[in-house]
mmCIF file of C-alpha atoms in Angstrom:
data_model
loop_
_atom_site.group_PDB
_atom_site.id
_atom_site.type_symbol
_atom_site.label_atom_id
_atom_site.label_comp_id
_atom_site.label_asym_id
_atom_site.label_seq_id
_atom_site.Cartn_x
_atom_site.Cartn_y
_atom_site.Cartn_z
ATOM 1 C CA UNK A 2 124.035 -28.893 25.031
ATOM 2 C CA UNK A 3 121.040 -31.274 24.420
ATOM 3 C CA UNK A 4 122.206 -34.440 24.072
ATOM 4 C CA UNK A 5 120.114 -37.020 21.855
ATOM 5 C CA UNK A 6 117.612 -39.708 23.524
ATOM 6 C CA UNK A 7 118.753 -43.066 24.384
ATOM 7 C CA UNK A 8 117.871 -46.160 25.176
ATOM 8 C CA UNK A 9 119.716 -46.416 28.347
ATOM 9 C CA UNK A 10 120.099 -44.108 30.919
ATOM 10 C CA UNK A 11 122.823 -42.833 33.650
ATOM 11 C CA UNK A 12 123.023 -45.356 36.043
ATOM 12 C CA UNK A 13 121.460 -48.323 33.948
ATOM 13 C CA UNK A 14 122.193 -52.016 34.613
ATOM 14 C CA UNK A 15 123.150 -53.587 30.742
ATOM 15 C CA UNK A 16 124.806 -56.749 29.202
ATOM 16 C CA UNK A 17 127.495 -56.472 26.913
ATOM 17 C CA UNK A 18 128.029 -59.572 24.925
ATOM 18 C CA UNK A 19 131.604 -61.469 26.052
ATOM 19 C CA UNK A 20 132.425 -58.925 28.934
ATOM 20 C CA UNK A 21 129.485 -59.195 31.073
ATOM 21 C CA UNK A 22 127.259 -56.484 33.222
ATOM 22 C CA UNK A 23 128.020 -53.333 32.798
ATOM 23 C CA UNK A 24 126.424 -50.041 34.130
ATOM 24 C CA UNK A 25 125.835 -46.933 32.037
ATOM 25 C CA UNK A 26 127.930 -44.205 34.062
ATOM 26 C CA UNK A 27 127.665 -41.431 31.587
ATOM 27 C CA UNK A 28 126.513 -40.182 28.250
ATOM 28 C CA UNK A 29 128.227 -37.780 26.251
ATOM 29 C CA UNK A 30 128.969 -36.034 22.806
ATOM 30 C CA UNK A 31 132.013 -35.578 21.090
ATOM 31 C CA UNK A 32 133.373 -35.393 17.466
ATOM 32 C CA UNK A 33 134.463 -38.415 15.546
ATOM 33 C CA UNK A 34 135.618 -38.504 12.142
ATOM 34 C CA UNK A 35 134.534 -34.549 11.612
ATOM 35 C CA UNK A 36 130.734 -35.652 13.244
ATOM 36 C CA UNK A 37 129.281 -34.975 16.677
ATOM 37 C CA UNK A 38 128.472 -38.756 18.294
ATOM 38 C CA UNK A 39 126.989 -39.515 21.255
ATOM 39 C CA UNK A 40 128.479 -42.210 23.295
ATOM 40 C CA UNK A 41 127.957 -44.455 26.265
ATOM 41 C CA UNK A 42 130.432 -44.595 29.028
ATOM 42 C CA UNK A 43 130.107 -48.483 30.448
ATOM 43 C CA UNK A 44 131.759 -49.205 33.410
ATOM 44 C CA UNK A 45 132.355 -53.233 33.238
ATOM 45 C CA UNK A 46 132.591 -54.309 36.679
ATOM 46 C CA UNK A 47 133.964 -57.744 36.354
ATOM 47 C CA UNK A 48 136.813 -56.437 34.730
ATOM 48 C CA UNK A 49 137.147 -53.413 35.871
ATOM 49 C CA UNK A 50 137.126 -51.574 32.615
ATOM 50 C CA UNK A 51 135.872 -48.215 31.106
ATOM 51 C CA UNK A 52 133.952 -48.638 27.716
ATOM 52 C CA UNK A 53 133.192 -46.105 25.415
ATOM 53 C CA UNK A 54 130.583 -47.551 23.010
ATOM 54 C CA UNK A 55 128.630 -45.204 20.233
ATOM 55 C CA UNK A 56 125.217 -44.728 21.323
ATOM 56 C CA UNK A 57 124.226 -45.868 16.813
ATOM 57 C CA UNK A 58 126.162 -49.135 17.395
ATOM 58 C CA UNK A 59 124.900 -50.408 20.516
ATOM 59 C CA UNK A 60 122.766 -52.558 18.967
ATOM 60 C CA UNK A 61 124.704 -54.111 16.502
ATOM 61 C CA UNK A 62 127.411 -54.825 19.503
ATOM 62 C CA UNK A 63 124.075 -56.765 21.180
ATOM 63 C CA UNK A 64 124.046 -54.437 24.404
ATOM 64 C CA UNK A 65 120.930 -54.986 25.953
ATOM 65 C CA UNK A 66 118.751 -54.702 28.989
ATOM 66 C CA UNK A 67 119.413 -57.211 31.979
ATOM 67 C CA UNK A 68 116.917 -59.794 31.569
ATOM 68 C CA UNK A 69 113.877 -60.132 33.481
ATOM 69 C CA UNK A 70 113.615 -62.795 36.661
ATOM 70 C CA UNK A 71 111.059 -64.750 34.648
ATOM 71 C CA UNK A 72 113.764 -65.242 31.921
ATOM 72 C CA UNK A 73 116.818 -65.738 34.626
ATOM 73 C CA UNK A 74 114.877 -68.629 36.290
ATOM 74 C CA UNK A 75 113.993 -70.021 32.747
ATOM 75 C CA UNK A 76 117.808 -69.910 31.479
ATOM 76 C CA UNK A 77 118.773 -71.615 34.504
ATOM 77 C CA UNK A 78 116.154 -74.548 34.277
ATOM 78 C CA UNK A 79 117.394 -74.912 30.816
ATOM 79 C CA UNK A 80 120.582 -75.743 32.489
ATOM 80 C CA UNK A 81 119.210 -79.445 33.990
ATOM 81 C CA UNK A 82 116.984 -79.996 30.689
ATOM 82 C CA UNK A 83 118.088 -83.064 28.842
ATOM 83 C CA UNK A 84 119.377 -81.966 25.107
ATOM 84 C CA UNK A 85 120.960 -83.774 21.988
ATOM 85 C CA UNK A 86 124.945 -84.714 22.003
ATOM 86 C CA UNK A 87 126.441 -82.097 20.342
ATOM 87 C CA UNK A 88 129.150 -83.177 17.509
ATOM 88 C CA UNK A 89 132.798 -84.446 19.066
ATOM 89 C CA UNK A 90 135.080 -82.575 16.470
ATOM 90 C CA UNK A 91 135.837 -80.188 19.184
ATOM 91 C CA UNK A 92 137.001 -77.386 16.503
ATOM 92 C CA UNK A 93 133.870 -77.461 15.328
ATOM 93 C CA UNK A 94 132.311 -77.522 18.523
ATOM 94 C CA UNK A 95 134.194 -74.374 19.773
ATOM 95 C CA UNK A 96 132.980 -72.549 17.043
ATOM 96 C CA UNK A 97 129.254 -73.115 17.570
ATOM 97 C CA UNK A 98 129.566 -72.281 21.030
ATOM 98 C CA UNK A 99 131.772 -68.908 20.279
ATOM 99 C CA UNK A 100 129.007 -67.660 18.370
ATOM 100 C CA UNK A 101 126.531 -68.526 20.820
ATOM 101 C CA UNK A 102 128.393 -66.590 23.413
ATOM 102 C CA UNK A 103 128.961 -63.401 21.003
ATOM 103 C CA UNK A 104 124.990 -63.243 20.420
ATOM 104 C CA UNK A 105 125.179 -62.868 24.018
ATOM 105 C CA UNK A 106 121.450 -63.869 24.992
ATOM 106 C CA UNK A 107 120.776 -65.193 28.737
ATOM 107 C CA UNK A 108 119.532 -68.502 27.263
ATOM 108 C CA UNK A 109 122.863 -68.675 24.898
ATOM 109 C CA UNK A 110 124.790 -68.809 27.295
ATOM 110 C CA UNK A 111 123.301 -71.219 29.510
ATOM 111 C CA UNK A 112 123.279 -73.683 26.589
ATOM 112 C CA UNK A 113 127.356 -73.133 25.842
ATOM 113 C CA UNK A 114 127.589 -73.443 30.312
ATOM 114 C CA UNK A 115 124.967 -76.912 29.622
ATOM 115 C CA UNK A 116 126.609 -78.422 26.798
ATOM 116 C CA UNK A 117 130.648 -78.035 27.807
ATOM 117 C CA UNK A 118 129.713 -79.175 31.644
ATOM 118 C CA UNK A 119 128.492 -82.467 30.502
ATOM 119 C CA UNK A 120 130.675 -83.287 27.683
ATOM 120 C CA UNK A 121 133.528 -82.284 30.315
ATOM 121 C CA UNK A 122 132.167 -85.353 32.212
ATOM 122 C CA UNK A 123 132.645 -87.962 28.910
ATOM 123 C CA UNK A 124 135.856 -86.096 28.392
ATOM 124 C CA UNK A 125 138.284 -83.813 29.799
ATOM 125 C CA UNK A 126 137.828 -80.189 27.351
ATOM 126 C CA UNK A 127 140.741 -78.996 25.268
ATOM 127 C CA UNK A 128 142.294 -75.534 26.686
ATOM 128 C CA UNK A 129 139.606 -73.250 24.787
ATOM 129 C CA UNK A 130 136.701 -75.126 25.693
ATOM 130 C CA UNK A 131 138.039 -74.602 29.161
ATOM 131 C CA UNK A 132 138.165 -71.223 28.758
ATOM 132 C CA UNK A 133 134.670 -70.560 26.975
ATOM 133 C CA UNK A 134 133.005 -72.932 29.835
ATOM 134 C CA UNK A 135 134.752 -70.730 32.240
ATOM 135 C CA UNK A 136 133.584 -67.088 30.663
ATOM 136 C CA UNK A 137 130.375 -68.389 30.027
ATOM 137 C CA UNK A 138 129.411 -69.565 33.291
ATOM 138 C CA UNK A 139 131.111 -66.105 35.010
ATOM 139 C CA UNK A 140 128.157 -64.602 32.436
ATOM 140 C CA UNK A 141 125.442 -66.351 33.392
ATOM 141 C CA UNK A 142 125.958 -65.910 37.298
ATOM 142 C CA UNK A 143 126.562 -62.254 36.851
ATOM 143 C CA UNK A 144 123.425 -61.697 34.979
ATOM 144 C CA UNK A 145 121.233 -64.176 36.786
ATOM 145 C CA UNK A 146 122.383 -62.931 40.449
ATOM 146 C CA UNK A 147 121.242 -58.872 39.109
ATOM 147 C CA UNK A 148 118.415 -60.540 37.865
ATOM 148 C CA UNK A 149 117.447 -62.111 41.054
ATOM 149 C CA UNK A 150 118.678 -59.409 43.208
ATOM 150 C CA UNK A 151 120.775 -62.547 44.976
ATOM 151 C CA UNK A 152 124.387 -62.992 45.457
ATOM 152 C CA UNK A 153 127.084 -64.542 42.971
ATOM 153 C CA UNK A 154 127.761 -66.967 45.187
ATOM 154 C CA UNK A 155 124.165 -68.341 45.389
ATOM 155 C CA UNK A 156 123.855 -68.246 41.879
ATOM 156 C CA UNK A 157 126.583 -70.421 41.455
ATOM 157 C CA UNK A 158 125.691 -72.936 43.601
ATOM 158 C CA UNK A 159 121.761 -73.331 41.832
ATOM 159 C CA UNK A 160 123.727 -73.459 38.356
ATOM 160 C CA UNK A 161 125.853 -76.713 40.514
ATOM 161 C CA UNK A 162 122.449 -77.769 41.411
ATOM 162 C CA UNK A 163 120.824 -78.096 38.220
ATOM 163 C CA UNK A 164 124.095 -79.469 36.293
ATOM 164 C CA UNK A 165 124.360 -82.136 39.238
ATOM 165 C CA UNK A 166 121.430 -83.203 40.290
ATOM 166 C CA UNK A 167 120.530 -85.436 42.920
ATOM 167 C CA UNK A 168 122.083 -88.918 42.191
ATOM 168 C CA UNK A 169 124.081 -87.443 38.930
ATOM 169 C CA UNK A 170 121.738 -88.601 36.043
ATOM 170 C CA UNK A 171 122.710 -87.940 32.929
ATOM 171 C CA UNK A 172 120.697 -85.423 30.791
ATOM 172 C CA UNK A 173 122.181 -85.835 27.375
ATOM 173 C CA UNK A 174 119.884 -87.830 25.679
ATOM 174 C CA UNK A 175 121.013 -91.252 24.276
ATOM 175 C CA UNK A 176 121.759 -91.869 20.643
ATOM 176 C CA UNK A 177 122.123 -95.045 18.726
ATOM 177 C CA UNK A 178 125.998 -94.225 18.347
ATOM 178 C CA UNK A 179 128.407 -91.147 20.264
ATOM 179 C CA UNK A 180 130.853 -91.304 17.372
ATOM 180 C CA UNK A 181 134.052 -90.424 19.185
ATOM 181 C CA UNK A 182 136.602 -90.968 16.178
ATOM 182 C CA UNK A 183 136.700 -87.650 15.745
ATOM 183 C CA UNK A 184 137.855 -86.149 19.210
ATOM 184 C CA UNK A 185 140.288 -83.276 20.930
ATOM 185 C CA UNK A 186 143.559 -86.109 20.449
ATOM 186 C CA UNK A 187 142.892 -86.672 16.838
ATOM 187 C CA UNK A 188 142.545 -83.244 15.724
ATOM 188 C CA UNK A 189 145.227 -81.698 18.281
ATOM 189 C CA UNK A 190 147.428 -84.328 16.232
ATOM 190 C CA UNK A 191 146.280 -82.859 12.490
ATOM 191 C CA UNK A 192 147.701 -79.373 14.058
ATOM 192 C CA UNK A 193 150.894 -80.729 15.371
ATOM 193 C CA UNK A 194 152.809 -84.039 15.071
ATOM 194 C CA UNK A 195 154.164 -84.018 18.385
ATOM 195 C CA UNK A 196 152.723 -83.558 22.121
ATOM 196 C CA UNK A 197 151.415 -80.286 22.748
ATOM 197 C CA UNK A 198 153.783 -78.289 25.098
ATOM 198 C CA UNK A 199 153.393 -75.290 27.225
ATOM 199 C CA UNK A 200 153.831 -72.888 24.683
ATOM 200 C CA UNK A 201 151.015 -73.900 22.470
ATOM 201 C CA UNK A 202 148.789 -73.747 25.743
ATOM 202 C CA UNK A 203 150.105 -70.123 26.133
ATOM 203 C CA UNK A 204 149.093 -69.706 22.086
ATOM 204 C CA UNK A 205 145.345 -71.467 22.315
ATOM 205 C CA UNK A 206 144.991 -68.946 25.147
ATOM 206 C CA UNK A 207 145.944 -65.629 23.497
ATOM 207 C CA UNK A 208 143.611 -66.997 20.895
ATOM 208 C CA UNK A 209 140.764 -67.207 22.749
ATOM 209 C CA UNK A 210 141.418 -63.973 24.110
ATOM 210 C CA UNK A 211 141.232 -62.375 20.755
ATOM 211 C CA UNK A 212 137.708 -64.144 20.002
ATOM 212 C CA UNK A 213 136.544 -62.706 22.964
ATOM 213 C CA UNK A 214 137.427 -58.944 22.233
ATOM 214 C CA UNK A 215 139.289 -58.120 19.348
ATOM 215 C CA UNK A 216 137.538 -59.440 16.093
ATOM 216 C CA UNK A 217 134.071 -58.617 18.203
ATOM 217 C CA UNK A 218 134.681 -54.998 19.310
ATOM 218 C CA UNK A 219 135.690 -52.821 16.582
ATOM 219 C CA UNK A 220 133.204 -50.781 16.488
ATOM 220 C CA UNK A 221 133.641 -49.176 19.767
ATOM 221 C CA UNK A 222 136.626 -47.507 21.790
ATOM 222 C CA UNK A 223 137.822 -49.091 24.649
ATOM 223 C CA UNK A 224 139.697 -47.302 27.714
#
């Protein structure tokens, strides 16, 4: 059976967007719907998880290459650049960052890992935030460590490194006012009268889990 060309082979290093690096450990045809379609078998190591992705919807799913070093050691010298304050309606805040992480470039993330680590040091992040800091930066040390050819390890301390430099200066770059009238206690109140409990940690949790795979993923089957 000749199987159609593809853009990634057997044994490929790739990035899929929100799960991480993935190798290509077979391609194959079978029928779908009444059509032969060839697939991609992605084995996501982080997660240990079997994908099965359609070879035509790859690249609407933003599966790509693993960047080159040139762009690892430029996404992680992004990390100590100084940038703009980013708005403090969290909500809002989440959101930009979610999509950032589902278009799933190097640089992307490095921005979402940038932006929560130093707004975590004006103010502690709600539960998601938490939670998108912590995917994101498991990204960006997977990728940049194949990049590299170093370990995770490493890679985590150089992303330390440039989020702390020497003598802690801040790089967010001062504005005339940091309107904070608008932050995580304020709008956790418009959702809920009371004090959060457990429970609605457990809740912003499943949530976040279902931005990060559900509503992104349809398109493929997962094993």
């Amino acid at each position: 059976m000749n199987i159609m060309e593809t853009k990634f082979k057997i044994d490929q290093k790739i990035v899929y967007p929100c799960q991480g690096v993935g190798k290509v450990v077979e391609v194959f045809e079978r029928m779908f719907k009444d059509k032969l379609t060839t697939y991609y078998k992605i084995y996501i190591e982080a997660s240990d998880m079997i994908v099965m992705v359609p070879v035509e919807n790859a690249e609407n799913l933003g599966i790509r290459e693993i960047v080159s070093k040139e762009e690892a050691e430029e996404a992680l010298n992004l990390l100590g650049d100084s940038f703009e304050p980013i708005t403090s309606d969290w909500k809002l805040r989440y959101q930009m960052n979610l999509d950032l992480l589902k278009k799933g470039t190097v640089k992307d993330i490095a921005t979402i890992v940038r932006c929560l680590y130093n707004r975590s040091k004006v103010k502690e992040l709600p539960i998601l935030e938490r939670k998108l800091y912590d995917s994101a930066k498991k990204l960006l040390e997977d990728e940049i460590s194949f990049a590299l050819g170093v370990s995770e390890k490493e890679i985590e301390k150089a992303i330390h490194t440039k989020l702390e430099p020497l003598g802690g200066i801040q790089k967010v770059k001062p504005v005339a006012k940091f309107d904070e009238d608008d932050e995580d206690d304020d709008l956790m109140d418009d959702i809920k009268p009371n004090k959060r409990s457990d429970d609605d940690d457990d809740e912003d949790n499943d949530d976040l889990d279902s931005d990060l795979s559900d509503d992104d993923f349809d398109n493929d089957d997962s094993f």
